[in-house]
CHARMM-style PDB file with segment names, atoms N, HN, CA, C and O in Angstrom:
ATOM      1  N   ASN     1       0.721  20.279   2.987  1.00  0.00      PROA
ATOM      2  CA  ASN     1      -0.050  21.158   3.832  1.00  0.00      PROA
ATOM      3  C   ASN     1      -0.913  20.326   4.764  1.00  0.00      PROA
ATOM      4  O   ASN     1      -1.516  19.332   4.358  1.00  0.00      PROA
ATOM      5  N   VAL     2      -0.960  20.744   6.008  1.00  0.00      PROA
ATOM      6  HN  VAL     2      -0.470  21.550   6.338  1.00  0.00      PROA
ATOM      7  CA  VAL     2      -1.790  20.076   7.004  1.00  0.00      PROA
ATOM      8  C   VAL     2      -2.682  21.121   7.639  1.00  0.00      PROA
ATOM      9  O   VAL     2      -2.195  22.142   8.124  1.00  0.00      PROA
ATOM     10  N   GLU     3      -3.986  20.876   7.642  1.00  0.00      PROA
ATOM     11  HN  GLU     3      -4.382  20.047   7.248  1.00  0.00      PROA
ATOM     12  CA  GLU     3      -4.950  21.784   8.267  1.00  0.00      PROA
ATOM     13  C   GLU     3      -5.197  21.289   9.680  1.00  0.00      PROA
ATOM     14  O   GLU     3      -5.577  20.136   9.881  1.00  0.00      PROA
ATOM     15  N   ASN     4      -4.980  22.163  10.667  1.00  0.00      PROA
ATOM     16  HN  ASN     4      -4.670  23.100  10.503  1.00  0.00      PROA
ATOM     17  CA  ASN     4      -5.132  21.785  12.065  1.00  0.00      PROA
ATOM     18  C   ASN     4      -6.217  22.644  12.695  1.00  0.00      PROA
ATOM     19  O   ASN     4      -6.289  23.843  12.427  1.00  0.00      PROA
ATOM     20  N   VAL     5      -7.068  22.044  13.533  1.00  0.00      PROA
ATOM     21  HN  VAL     5      -7.010  21.070  13.751  1.00  0.00      PROA
ATOM     22  CA  VAL     5      -8.177  22.780  14.136  1.00  0.00      PROA
ATOM     23  C   VAL     5      -7.803  23.453  15.450  1.00  0.00      PROA
ATOM     24  O   VAL     5      -8.594  24.221  15.999  1.00  0.00      PROA
ATOM     25  N   GLN     6      -6.606  23.173  15.961  1.00  0.00      PROA
ATOM     26  HN  GLN     6      -5.963  22.549  15.516  1.00  0.00      PROA
ATOM     27  CA  GLN     6      -6.166  23.775  17.221  1.00  0.00      PROA
ATOM     28  C   GLN     6      -4.649  23.796  17.275  1.00  0.00      PROA
ATOM     29  O   GLN     6      -3.981  23.112  16.500  1.00  0.00      PROA
ATOM     30  N   ASN     7      -4.109  24.584  18.192  1.00  0.00      PROA
ATOM     31  HN  ASN     7      -4.652  25.141  18.821  1.00  0.00      PROA
ATOM     32  CA  ASN     7      -2.670  24.572  18.421  1.00  0.00      PROA
ATOM     33  C   ASN     7      -2.299  23.275  19.131  1.00  0.00      PROA
ATOM     34  O   ASN     7      -3.068  22.784  19.958  1.00  0.00      PROA
ATOM     35  N   GLY     8      -1.140  22.717  18.822  1.00  0.00      PROA
ATOM     36  HN  GLY     8      -0.515  23.116  18.151  1.00  0.00      PROA
ATOM     37  CA  GLY     8      -0.696  21.507  19.499  1.00  0.00      PROA
ATOM     38  C   GLY     8       0.229  20.689  18.627  1.00  0.00      PROA
ATOM     39  O   GLY     8       0.681  21.138  17.574  1.00  0.00      PROA
ATOM     40  N   ASN     9       0.499  19.488  19.082  1.00  0.00      PROA
ATOM     41  HN  ASN     9       0.132  19.123  19.937  1.00  0.00      PROA
ATOM     42  CA  ASN     9       1.377  18.594  18.343  1.00  0.00      PROA
ATOM     43  C   ASN     9       0.583  17.755  17.359  1.00  0.00      PROA
ATOM     44  O   ASN     9      -0.587  17.442  17.583  1.00  0.00      PROA
ATOM     45  N   ILE    10       1.235  17.400  16.278  1.00  0.00      PROA
ATOM     46  HN  ILE    10       2.185  17.655  16.096  1.00  0.00      PROA
ATOM     47  CA  ILE    10       0.625  16.541  15.270  1.00  0.00      PROA
ATOM     48  C   ILE    10       1.628  15.449  14.915  1.00  0.00      PROA
ATOM     49  O   ILE    10       2.828  15.704  14.804  1.00  0.00      PROA
ATOM     50  N   GLU    11       1.129  14.246  14.739  1.00  0.00      PROA
ATOM     51  HN  GLU    11       0.155  14.039  14.829  1.00  0.00      PROA
ATOM     52  CA  GLU    11       1.977  13.123  14.351  1.00  0.00      PROA
ATOM     53  C   GLU    11       1.663  12.771  12.901  1.00  0.00      PROA
ATOM     54  O   GLU    11       0.512  12.516  12.547  1.00  0.00      PROA
ATOM     55  N   LEU    12       2.702  12.762  12.068  1.00  0.00      PROA
ATOM     56  HN  LEU    12       3.637  12.969  12.355  1.00  0.00      PROA
ATOM     57  CA  LEU    12       2.564  12.379  10.667  1.00  0.00      PROA
ATOM     58  C   LEU    12       3.261  11.046  10.471  1.00  0.00      PROA
ATOM     59  O   LEU    12       4.422  10.884  10.849  1.00  0.00      PROA
ATOM     60  N   THR    13       2.555  10.093   9.883  1.00  0.00      PROA
ATOM     61  HN  THR    13       1.613  10.225   9.576  1.00  0.00      PROA
ATOM     62  CA  THR    13       3.128   8.776   9.626  1.00  0.00      PROA
ATOM     63  C   THR    13       2.860   8.426   8.171  1.00  0.00      PROA
ATOM     64  O   THR    13       1.733   8.537   7.689  1.00  0.00      PROA
ATOM     65  N   LEU    14       3.906   8.006   7.483  1.00  0.00      PROA
ATOM     66  HN  LEU    14       4.822   7.917   7.875  1.00  0.00      PROA
ATOM     67  CA  LEU    14       3.804   7.585   6.093  1.00  0.00      PROA
ATOM     68  C   LEU    14       3.885   6.065   6.067  1.00  0.00      PROA
ATOM     69  O   LEU    14       4.853   5.477   6.550  1.00  0.00      PROA
ATOM     70  N   TYR    15       2.856   5.432   5.497  1.00  0.00      PROA
ATOM     71  HN  TYR    15       2.070   5.910   5.105  1.00  0.00      PROA
ATOM     72  CA  TYR    15       2.773   3.974   5.436  1.00  0.00      PROA
ATOM     73  C   TYR    15       2.929   3.510   3.989  1.00  0.00      PROA
ATOM     74  O   TYR    15       2.434   4.157   3.067  1.00  0.00      PROA
ATOM     75  N   ASP    16       3.621   2.384   3.797  1.00  0.00      PROA
ATOM     76  HN  ASP    16       4.024   1.858   4.547  1.00  0.00      PROA
ATOM     77  CA  ASP    16       3.629   1.773   2.469  1.00  0.00      PROA
ATOM     78  C   ASP    16       2.301   1.038   2.296  1.00  0.00      PROA
ATOM     79  O   ASP    16       1.505   0.964   3.232  1.00  0.00      PROA
ATOM     80  N   MET    17       2.064   0.505   1.122  1.00  0.00      PROA
ATOM     81  HN  MET    17       2.711   0.565   0.362  1.00  0.00      PROA
ATOM     82  CA  MET    17       0.773  -0.125   0.843  1.00  0.00      PROA
ATOM     83  C   MET    17       0.596  -1.475   1.537  1.00  0.00      PROA
ATOM     84  O   MET    17      -0.480  -2.069   1.482  1.00  0.00      PROA
ATOM     85  N   ASP    18       1.664  -1.959   2.194  1.00  0.00      PROA
ATOM     86  HN  ASP    18       2.539  -1.476   2.239  1.00  0.00      PROA
ATOM     87  CA  ASP    18       1.560  -3.168   3.020  1.00  0.00      PROA
ATOM     88  C   ASP    18       1.192  -2.827   4.459  1.00  0.00      PROA
ATOM     89  O   ASP    18       1.028  -3.726   5.284  1.00  0.00      PROA
ATOM     90  N   GLY    19       1.061  -1.531   4.771  1.00  0.00      PROA
ATOM     91  HN  GLY    19       1.195  -0.801   4.100  1.00  0.00      PROA
ATOM     92  CA  GLY    19       0.699  -1.096   6.114  1.00  0.00      PROA
ATOM     93  C   GLY    19       1.874  -0.863   7.037  1.00  0.00      PROA
ATOM     94  O   GLY    19       1.680  -0.610   8.226  1.00  0.00      PROA
ATOM     95  N   LYS    20       3.096  -0.943   6.517  1.00  0.00      PROA
ATOM     96  HN  LYS    20       3.253  -1.150   5.551  1.00  0.00      PROA
ATOM     97  CA  LYS    20       4.295  -0.733   7.327  1.00  0.00      PROA
ATOM     98  C   LYS    20       4.613   0.765   7.398  1.00  0.00      PROA
ATOM     99  O   LYS    20       4.663   1.439   6.370  1.00  0.00      PROA
ATOM    100  N   ALA    21       4.828   1.282   8.612  1.00  0.00      PROA
ATOM    101  HN  ALA    21       4.787   0.734   9.447  1.00  0.00      PROA
ATOM    102  CA  ALA    21       5.218   2.682   8.790  1.00  0.00      PROA
ATOM    103  C   ALA    21       6.655   2.849   8.305  1.00  0.00      PROA
ATOM    104  O   ALA    21       7.560   2.184   8.809  1.00  0.00      PROA
ATOM    105  N   VAL    22       6.869   3.729   7.337  1.00  0.00      PROA
ATOM    106  HN  VAL    22       6.134   4.270   6.928  1.00  0.00      PROA
ATOM    107  CA  VAL    22       8.197   3.916   6.766  1.00  0.00      PROA
ATOM    108  C   VAL    22       8.832   5.238   7.189  1.00  0.00      PROA
ATOM    109  O   VAL    22      10.057   5.361   7.179  1.00  0.00      PROA
ATOM    110  N   VAL    23       8.025   6.220   7.559  1.00  0.00      PROA
ATOM    111  HN  VAL    23       7.030   6.120   7.568  1.00  0.00      PROA
ATOM    112  CA  VAL    23       8.524   7.499   8.078  1.00  0.00      PROA
ATOM    113  C   VAL    23       7.536   7.972   9.138  1.00  0.00      PROA
ATOM    114  O   VAL    23       6.323   7.911   8.938  1.00  0.00      PROA
ATOM    115  N   LYS    24       8.062   8.445  10.264  1.00  0.00      PROA
ATOM    116  HN  LYS    24       9.047   8.495  10.427  1.00  0.00      PROA
ATOM    117  CA  LYS    24       7.217   8.986  11.323  1.00  0.00      PROA
ATOM    118  C   LYS    24       7.819  10.307  11.769  1.00  0.00      PROA
ATOM    119  O   LYS    24       9.036  10.429  11.909  1.00  0.00      PROA
ATOM    120  N   LEU    25       6.957  11.301  11.993  1.00  0.00      PROA
ATOM    121  HN  LEU    25       5.969  11.202  11.880  1.00  0.00      PROA
ATOM    122  CA  LEU    25       7.412  12.639  12.338  1.00  0.00      PROA
ATOM    123  C   LEU    25       6.430  13.267  13.306  1.00  0.00      PROA
ATOM    124  O   LEU    25       5.221  13.223  13.076  1.00  0.00      PROA
ATOM    125  N   ASN    26       6.927  13.848  14.381  1.00  0.00      PROA
ATOM    126  HN  ASN    26       7.909  13.883  14.568  1.00  0.00      PROA
ATOM    127  CA  ASN    26       6.117  14.642  15.299  1.00  0.00      PROA
ATOM    128  C   ASN    26       6.488  16.098  15.109  1.00  0.00      PROA
ATOM    129  O   ASN    26       7.667  16.442  15.021  1.00  0.00      PROA
ATOM    130  N   ALA    27       5.466  16.963  15.044  1.00  0.00      PROA
ATOM    131  HN  ALA    27       4.508  16.683  15.115  1.00  0.00      PROA
ATOM    132  CA  ALA    27       5.725  18.377  14.801  1.00  0.00      PROA
ATOM    133  C   ALA    27       4.727  19.229  15.578  1.00  0.00      PROA
ATOM    134  O   ALA    27       3.615  18.792  15.877  1.00  0.00      PROA
ATOM    135  N   ALA    28       5.141  20.444  15.897  1.00  0.00      PROA
ATOM    136  HN  ALA    28       6.043  20.799  15.655  1.00  0.00      PROA
ATOM    137  CA  ALA    28       4.234  21.418  16.495  1.00  0.00      PROA
ATOM    138  C   ALA    28       3.423  22.050  15.373  1.00  0.00      PROA
ATOM    139  O   ALA    28       3.958  22.361  14.309  1.00  0.00      PROA
ATOM    140  N   ALA    29       2.129  22.237  15.616  1.00  0.00      PROA
ATOM    141  HN  ALA    29       1.694  21.984  16.481  1.00  0.00      PROA
ATOM    142  CA  ALA    29       1.254  22.825  14.611  1.00  0.00      PROA
ATOM    143  C   ALA    29       0.381  23.890  15.263  1.00  0.00      PROA
ATOM    144  O   ALA    29      -0.004  23.769  16.426  1.00  0.00      PROA
ATOM    145  N   ILE    30       0.080  24.921  14.508  1.00  0.00      PROA
ATOM    146  HN  ILE    30       0.394  25.020  13.564  1.00  0.00      PROA
ATOM    147  CA  ILE    30      -0.818  25.965  14.978  1.00  0.00      PROA
ATOM    148  C   ILE    30      -2.184  25.777  14.328  1.00  0.00      PROA
ATOM    149  O   ILE    30      -2.314  25.055  13.339  1.00  0.00      PROA
ATOM    150  N   LYS    31      -3.195  26.424  14.884  1.00  0.00      PROA
ATOM    151  HN  LYS    31      -3.089  27.010  15.687  1.00  0.00      PROA
ATOM    152  CA  LYS    31      -4.526  26.343  14.305  1.00  0.00      PROA
ATOM    153  C   LYS    31      -4.490  26.927  12.899  1.00  0.00      PROA
ATOM    154  O   LYS    31      -3.970  28.023  12.688  1.00  0.00      PROA
ATOM    155  N   GLY    32      -5.038  26.200  11.948  1.00  0.00      PROA
ATOM    156  HN  GLY    32      -5.461  25.310  12.119  1.00  0.00      PROA
ATOM    157  CA  GLY    32      -5.046  26.650  10.562  1.00  0.00      PROA
ATOM    158  C   GLY    32      -4.137  25.797   9.708  1.00  0.00      PROA
ATOM    159  O   GLY    32      -3.832  24.655  10.052  1.00  0.00      PROA
ATOM    160  N   ARG    33      -3.705  26.360   8.587  1.00  0.00      PROA
ATOM    161  HN  ARG    33      -3.952  27.288   8.308  1.00  0.00      PROA
ATOM    162  CA  ARG    33      -2.888  25.626   7.617  1.00  0.00      PROA
ATOM    163  C   ARG    33      -1.422  25.643   8.046  1.00  0.00      PROA
ATOM    164  O   ARG    33      -0.881  26.690   8.402  1.00  0.00      PROA
ATOM    165  N   ASN    34      -0.790  24.475   8.007  1.00  0.00      PROA
ATOM    166  HN  ASN    34      -1.230  23.625   7.718  1.00  0.00      PROA
ATOM    167  CA  ASN    34       0.615  24.298   8.368  1.00  0.00      PROA
ATOM    168  C   ASN    34       1.348  23.619   7.222  1.00  0.00      PROA
ATOM    169  O   ASN    34       0.798  22.743   6.555  1.00  0.00      PROA
ATOM    170  N   VAL    35       2.582  24.025   7.000  1.00  0.00      PROA
ATOM    171  HN  VAL    35       3.028  24.738   7.541  1.00  0.00      PROA
ATOM    172  CA  VAL    35       3.446  23.365   6.027  1.00  0.00      PROA
ATOM    173  C   VAL    35       4.522  22.639   6.817  1.00  0.00      PROA
ATOM    174  O   VAL    35       5.311  23.268   7.521  1.00  0.00      PROA
ATOM    175  N   ILE    36       4.555  21.322   6.703  1.00  0.00      PROA
ATOM    176  HN  ILE    36       3.914  20.810   6.131  1.00  0.00      PROA
ATOM    177  CA  ILE    36       5.502  20.503   7.450  1.00  0.00      PROA
ATOM    178  C   ILE    36       6.292  19.680   6.447  1.00  0.00      PROA
ATOM    179  O   ILE    36       5.710  18.987   5.613  1.00  0.00      PROA
ATOM    180  N   GLN    37       7.608  19.751   6.524  1.00  0.00      PROA
ATOM    181  HN  GLN    37       8.081  20.314   7.202  1.00  0.00      PROA
ATOM    182  CA  GLN    37       8.455  19.009   5.605  1.00  0.00      PROA
ATOM    183  C   GLN    37       8.836  17.661   6.198  1.00  0.00      PROA
ATOM    184  O   GLN    37       9.112  17.545   7.392  1.00  0.00      PROA
ATOM    185  N   MET    38       8.846  16.648   5.342  1.00  0.00      PROA
ATOM    186  HN  MET    38       8.622  16.743   4.372  1.00  0.00      PROA
ATOM    187  CA  MET    38       9.185  15.292   5.745  1.00  0.00      PROA
ATOM    188  C   MET    38      10.244  14.773   4.776  1.00  0.00      PROA
ATOM    189  O   MET    38      10.085  14.878   3.559  1.00  0.00      PROA
ATOM    190  N   ASP    39      11.319  14.215   5.317  1.00  0.00      PROA
ATOM    191  HN  ASP    39      11.448  14.129   6.305  1.00  0.00      PROA
ATOM    192  CA  ASP    39      12.387  13.680   4.473  1.00  0.00      PROA
ATOM    193  C   ASP    39      11.976  12.318   3.923  1.00  0.00      PROA
ATOM    194  O   ASP    39      11.879  11.340   4.665  1.00  0.00      PROA
ATOM    195  N   ILE    40      11.736  12.266   2.614  1.00  0.00      PROA
ATOM    196  HN  ILE    40      11.815  13.061   2.011  1.00  0.00      PROA
ATOM    197  CA  ILE    40      11.352  11.018   1.950  1.00  0.00      PROA
ATOM    198  C   ILE    40      12.401  10.604   0.920  1.00  0.00      PROA
ATOM    199  O   ILE    40      12.125   9.809   0.022  1.00  0.00      PROA
ATOM    200  N   SER    41      13.595  11.148   1.061  1.00  0.00      PROA
ATOM    201  HN  SER    41      13.819  11.794   1.790  1.00  0.00      PROA
ATOM    202  CA  SER    41      14.641  10.906   0.056  1.00  0.00      PROA
ATOM    203  C   SER    41      15.044   9.439  -0.049  1.00  0.00      PROA
ATOM    204  O   SER    41      15.532   9.019  -1.098  1.00  0.00      PROA
ATOM    205  N   GLY    42      14.859   8.660   0.986  1.00  0.00      PROA
ATOM    206  HN  GLY    42      14.462   9.001   1.838  1.00  0.00      PROA
ATOM    207  CA  GLY    42      15.255   7.257   0.954  1.00  0.00      PROA
ATOM    208  C   GLY    42      14.167   6.310   0.488  1.00  0.00      PROA
ATOM    209  O   GLY    42      14.363   5.094   0.488  1.00  0.00      PROA
ATOM    210  N   LEU    43      13.017   6.849   0.088  1.00  0.00      PROA
ATOM    211  HN  LEU    43      12.858   7.836   0.088  1.00  0.00      PROA
ATOM    212  CA  LEU    43      11.902   5.991  -0.301  1.00  0.00      PROA
ATOM    213  C   LEU    43      11.926   5.660  -1.785  1.00  0.00      PROA
ATOM    214  O   LEU    43      12.391   6.454  -2.603  1.00  0.00      PROA
ATOM    215  N   ASN    44      11.428   4.495  -2.117  1.00  0.00      PROA
ATOM    216  HN  ASN    44      11.051   3.850  -1.453  1.00  0.00      PROA
ATOM    217  CA  ASN    44      11.268   4.099  -3.515  1.00  0.00      PROA
ATOM    218  C   ASN    44      10.062   4.804  -4.113  1.00  0.00      PROA
ATOM    219  O   ASN    44       9.159   5.226  -3.390  1.00  0.00      PROA
ATOM    220  N   SER    45      10.050   4.931  -5.430  1.00  0.00      PROA
ATOM    221  HN  SER    45      10.784   4.589  -6.017  1.00  0.00      PROA
ATOM    222  CA  SER    45       8.877   5.465  -6.120  1.00  0.00      PROA
ATOM    223  C   SER    45       7.720   4.498  -5.901  1.00  0.00      PROA
ATOM    224  O   SER    45       7.813   3.316  -6.233  1.00  0.00      PROA
ATOM    225  N   ALA    46       6.639   5.010  -5.344  1.00  0.00      PROA
ATOM    226  HN  ALA    46       6.564   5.970  -5.075  1.00  0.00      PROA
ATOM    227  CA  ALA    46       5.473   4.172  -5.040  1.00  0.00      PROA
ATOM    228  C   ALA    46       4.362   5.062  -4.499  1.00  0.00      PROA
ATOM    229  O   ALA    46       4.528   6.272  -4.348  1.00  0.00      PROA
ATOM    230  N   THR    47       3.236   4.440  -4.216  1.00  0.00      PROA
ATOM    231  HN  THR    47       3.101   3.457  -4.339  1.00  0.00      PROA
ATOM    232  CA  THR    47       2.122   5.120  -3.561  1.00  0.00      PROA
ATOM    233  C   THR    47       2.163   4.785  -2.079  1.00  0.00      PROA
ATOM    234  O   THR    47       2.367   3.634  -1.694  1.00  0.00      PROA
ATOM    235  N   TYR    48       1.966   5.808  -1.251  1.00  0.00      PROA
ATOM    236  HN  TYR    48       1.800   6.743  -1.564  1.00  0.00      PROA
ATOM    237  CA  TYR    48       1.991   5.664   0.202  1.00  0.00      PROA
ATOM    238  C   TYR    48       0.741   6.294   0.790  1.00  0.00      PROA
ATOM    239  O   TYR    48       0.042   7.049   0.114  1.00  0.00      PROA
ATOM    240  N   LEU    49       0.463   5.987   2.041  1.00  0.00      PROA
ATOM    241  HN  LEU    49       1.031   5.373   2.590  1.00  0.00      PROA
ATOM    242  CA  LEU    49      -0.622   6.630   2.774  1.00  0.00      PROA
ATOM    243  C   LEU    49      -0.013   7.509   3.857  1.00  0.00      PROA
ATOM    244  O   LEU    49       0.803   7.050   4.657  1.00  0.00      PROA
ATOM    245  N   LEU    50      -0.415   8.775   3.878  1.00  0.00      PROA
ATOM    246  HN  LEU    50      -1.078   9.148   3.228  1.00  0.00      PROA
ATOM    247  CA  LEU    50       0.042   9.727   4.885  1.00  0.00      PROA
ATOM    248  C   LEU    50      -1.081   9.923   5.888  1.00  0.00      PROA
ATOM    249  O   LEU    50      -2.182  10.335   5.524  1.00  0.00      PROA
ATOM    250  N   VAL    51      -0.800   9.627   7.158  1.00  0.00      PROA
ATOM    251  HN  VAL    51       0.095   9.292   7.453  1.00  0.00      PROA
ATOM    252  CA  VAL    51      -1.785   9.786   8.227  1.00  0.00      PROA
ATOM    253  C   VAL    51      -1.334  10.922   9.124  1.00  0.00      PROA
ATOM    254  O   VAL    51      -0.223  10.905   9.654  1.00  0.00      PROA
ATOM    255  N   ALA    52      -2.209  11.914   9.292  1.00  0.00      PROA
ATOM    256  HN  ALA    52      -3.112  11.928   8.862  1.00  0.00      PROA
ATOM    257  CA  ALA    52      -1.972  13.039  10.202  1.00  0.00      PROA
ATOM    258  C   ALA    52      -2.914  12.871  11.382  1.00  0.00      PROA
ATOM    259  O   ALA    52      -4.126  12.750  11.203  1.00  0.00      PROA
ATOM    260  N   ASP    53      -2.356  12.864  12.597  1.00  0.00      PROA
ATOM    261  HN  ASP    53      -1.372  12.963  12.743  1.00  0.00      PROA
ATOM    262  CA  ASP    53      -3.143  12.622  13.805  1.00  0.00      PROA
ATOM    263  C   ASP    53      -2.764  13.639  14.869  1.00  0.00      PROA
ATOM    264  O   ASP    53      -1.603  13.712  15.273  1.00  0.00      PROA
ATOM    265  N   ASP    54      -3.741  14.433  15.332  1.00  0.00      PROA
ATOM    266  HN  ASP    54      -4.684  14.374  15.004  1.00  0.00      PROA
ATOM    267  CA  ASP    54      -3.469  15.413  16.383  1.00  0.00      PROA
ATOM    268  C   ASP    54      -4.003  14.964  17.739  1.00  0.00      PROA
ATOM    269  O   ASP    54      -4.046  15.750  18.685  1.00  0.00      PROA
ATOM    270  N   GLY    55      -4.405  13.715  17.830  1.00  0.00      PROA
ATOM    271  HN  GLY    55      -4.370  13.076  17.061  1.00  0.00      PROA
ATOM    272  CA  GLY    55      -4.922  13.189  19.087  1.00  0.00      PROA
ATOM    273  C   GLY    55      -6.438  13.222  19.160  1.00  0.00      PROA
ATOM    274  O   GLY    55      -7.042  12.456  19.910  1.00  0.00      PROA
ATOM    275  N   GLN    56      -7.060  14.112  18.377  1.00  0.00      PROA
ATOM    276  HN  GLN    56      -6.569  14.734  17.767  1.00  0.00      PROA
ATOM    277  CA  GLN    56      -8.517  14.198  18.337  1.00  0.00      PROA
ATOM    278  C   GLN    56      -9.067  13.937  16.938  1.00  0.00      PROA
ATOM    279  O   GLN    56     -10.188  13.453  16.782  1.00  0.00      PROA
ATOM    280  N   HSD    57      -8.274  14.258  15.930  1.00  0.00      PROA
ATOM    281  HN  HSD    57      -7.363  14.651  16.057  1.00  0.00      PROA
ATOM    282  CA  HSD    57      -8.682  14.086  14.542  1.00  0.00      PROA
ATOM    283  C   HSD    57      -7.596  13.328  13.788  1.00  0.00      PROA
ATOM    284  O   HSD    57      -6.402  13.495  14.041  1.00  0.00      PROA
ATOM    285  N   ARG    58      -8.041  12.496  12.863  1.00  0.00      PROA
ATOM    286  HN  ARG    58      -9.010  12.361  12.658  1.00  0.00      PROA
ATOM    287  CA  ARG    58      -7.103  11.727  12.046  1.00  0.00      PROA
ATOM    288  C   ARG    58      -7.520  11.864  10.582  1.00  0.00      PROA
ATOM    289  O   ARG    58      -8.684  11.676  10.229  1.00  0.00      PROA
ATOM    290  N   THR    59      -6.538  12.197   9.740  1.00  0.00      PROA
ATOM    291  HN  THR    59      -5.592  12.350  10.027  1.00  0.00      PROA
ATOM    292  CA  THR    59      -6.782  12.362   8.316  1.00  0.00      PROA
ATOM    293  C   THR    59      -5.803  11.493   7.554  1.00  0.00      PROA
ATOM    294  O   THR    59      -4.624  11.427   7.902  1.00  0.00      PROA
ATOM    295  N   THR    60      -6.285  10.825   6.517  1.00  0.00      PROA
ATOM    296  HN  THR    60      -7.243  10.879   6.234  1.00  0.00      PROA
ATOM    297  CA  THR    60      -5.439   9.979   5.682  1.00  0.00      PROA
ATOM    298  C   THR    60      -5.499  10.482   4.242  1.00  0.00      PROA
ATOM    299  O   THR    60      -6.577  10.727   3.700  1.00  0.00      PROA
ATOM    300  N   LYS    61      -4.329  10.630   3.636  1.00  0.00      PROA
ATOM    301  HN  LYS    61      -3.454  10.431   4.077  1.00  0.00      PROA
ATOM    302  CA  LYS    61      -4.225  11.049   2.241  1.00  0.00      PROA
ATOM    303  C   LYS    61      -3.315  10.087   1.489  1.00  0.00      PROA
ATOM    304  O   LYS    61      -2.354   9.565   2.054  1.00  0.00      PROA
ATOM    305  N   ARG    62      -3.612   9.856   0.236  1.00  0.00      PROA
ATOM    306  HN  ARG    62      -4.393  10.280  -0.224  1.00  0.00      PROA
ATOM    307  CA  ARG    62      -2.767   9.033  -0.622  1.00  0.00      PROA
ATOM    308  C   ARG    62      -1.684   9.947  -1.215  1.00  0.00      PROA
ATOM    309  O   ARG    62      -1.979  11.047  -1.682  1.00  0.00      PROA
ATOM    310  N   VAL    63      -0.424   9.477  -1.191  1.00  0.00      PROA
ATOM    311  HN  VAL    63      -0.184   8.584  -0.811  1.00  0.00      PROA
ATOM    312  CA  VAL    63       0.708  10.271  -1.666  1.00  0.00      PROA
ATOM    313  C   VAL    63       1.511   9.433  -2.653  1.00  0.00      PROA
ATOM    314  O   VAL    63       1.818   8.272  -2.386  1.00  0.00      PROA
ATOM    315  N   ALA    64       1.849  10.029  -3.798  1.00  0.00      PROA
ATOM    316  HN  ALA    64       1.599  10.973  -4.015  1.00  0.00      PROA
ATOM    317  CA  ALA    64       2.709   9.360  -4.774  1.00  0.00      PROA
ATOM    318  C   ALA    64       4.107   9.932  -4.655  1.00  0.00      PROA
ATOM    319  O   ALA    64       4.292  11.147  -4.727  1.00  0.00      PROA
ATOM    320  N   VAL    65       5.095   9.064  -4.472  1.00  0.00      PROA
ATOM    321  HN  VAL    65       4.945   8.077  -4.413  1.00  0.00      PROA
ATOM    322  CA  VAL    65       6.502   9.469  -4.425  1.00  0.00      PROA
ATOM    323  C   VAL    65       7.127   9.055  -5.749  1.00  0.00      PROA
ATOM    324  O   VAL    65       7.084   7.887  -6.136  1.00  0.00      PROA
ATOM    325  N   LEU    66       7.707  10.033  -6.434  1.00  0.00      PROA
ATOM    326  HN  LEU    66       7.742  10.981  -6.119  1.00  0.00      PROA
ATOM    327  CA  LEU    66       8.347   9.777  -7.727  1.00  0.00      PROA
ATOM    328  C   LEU    66       9.807  10.182  -7.626  1.00  0.00      PROA
ATOM    329  O   LEU    66      10.112  11.359  -7.434  1.00  0.00      PROA
ATOM    330  N   ASN    67      10.710   9.226  -7.752  1.00  0.00      PROA
ATOM    331  HN  ASN    67      10.463   8.270  -7.908  1.00  0.00      PROA
ATOM    332  CA  ASN    67      12.148   9.504  -7.685  1.00  0.00      PROA
ATOM    333  C   ASN    67      12.764   9.360  -9.053  1.00  0.00      PROA
ATOM    334  OT1 ASN    67      13.970   9.553  -9.210  1.00  0.00      PROA
TER     335      ASN     67
END
């Protein structure tokens, strides 16, 4: 789930713990709560950082991928 304060595009980037971007996705988002799916099927089980950026606000969350 991604909470957006305005209508517009949002960029989601998943980083490994070395800081390397492993998945990047641009999506349209509306004001409020959005559900955006990201294909992580090729990733190893590990902890990643998910960065959501709408151009004005940036949020980072820790994500655990378990395969």
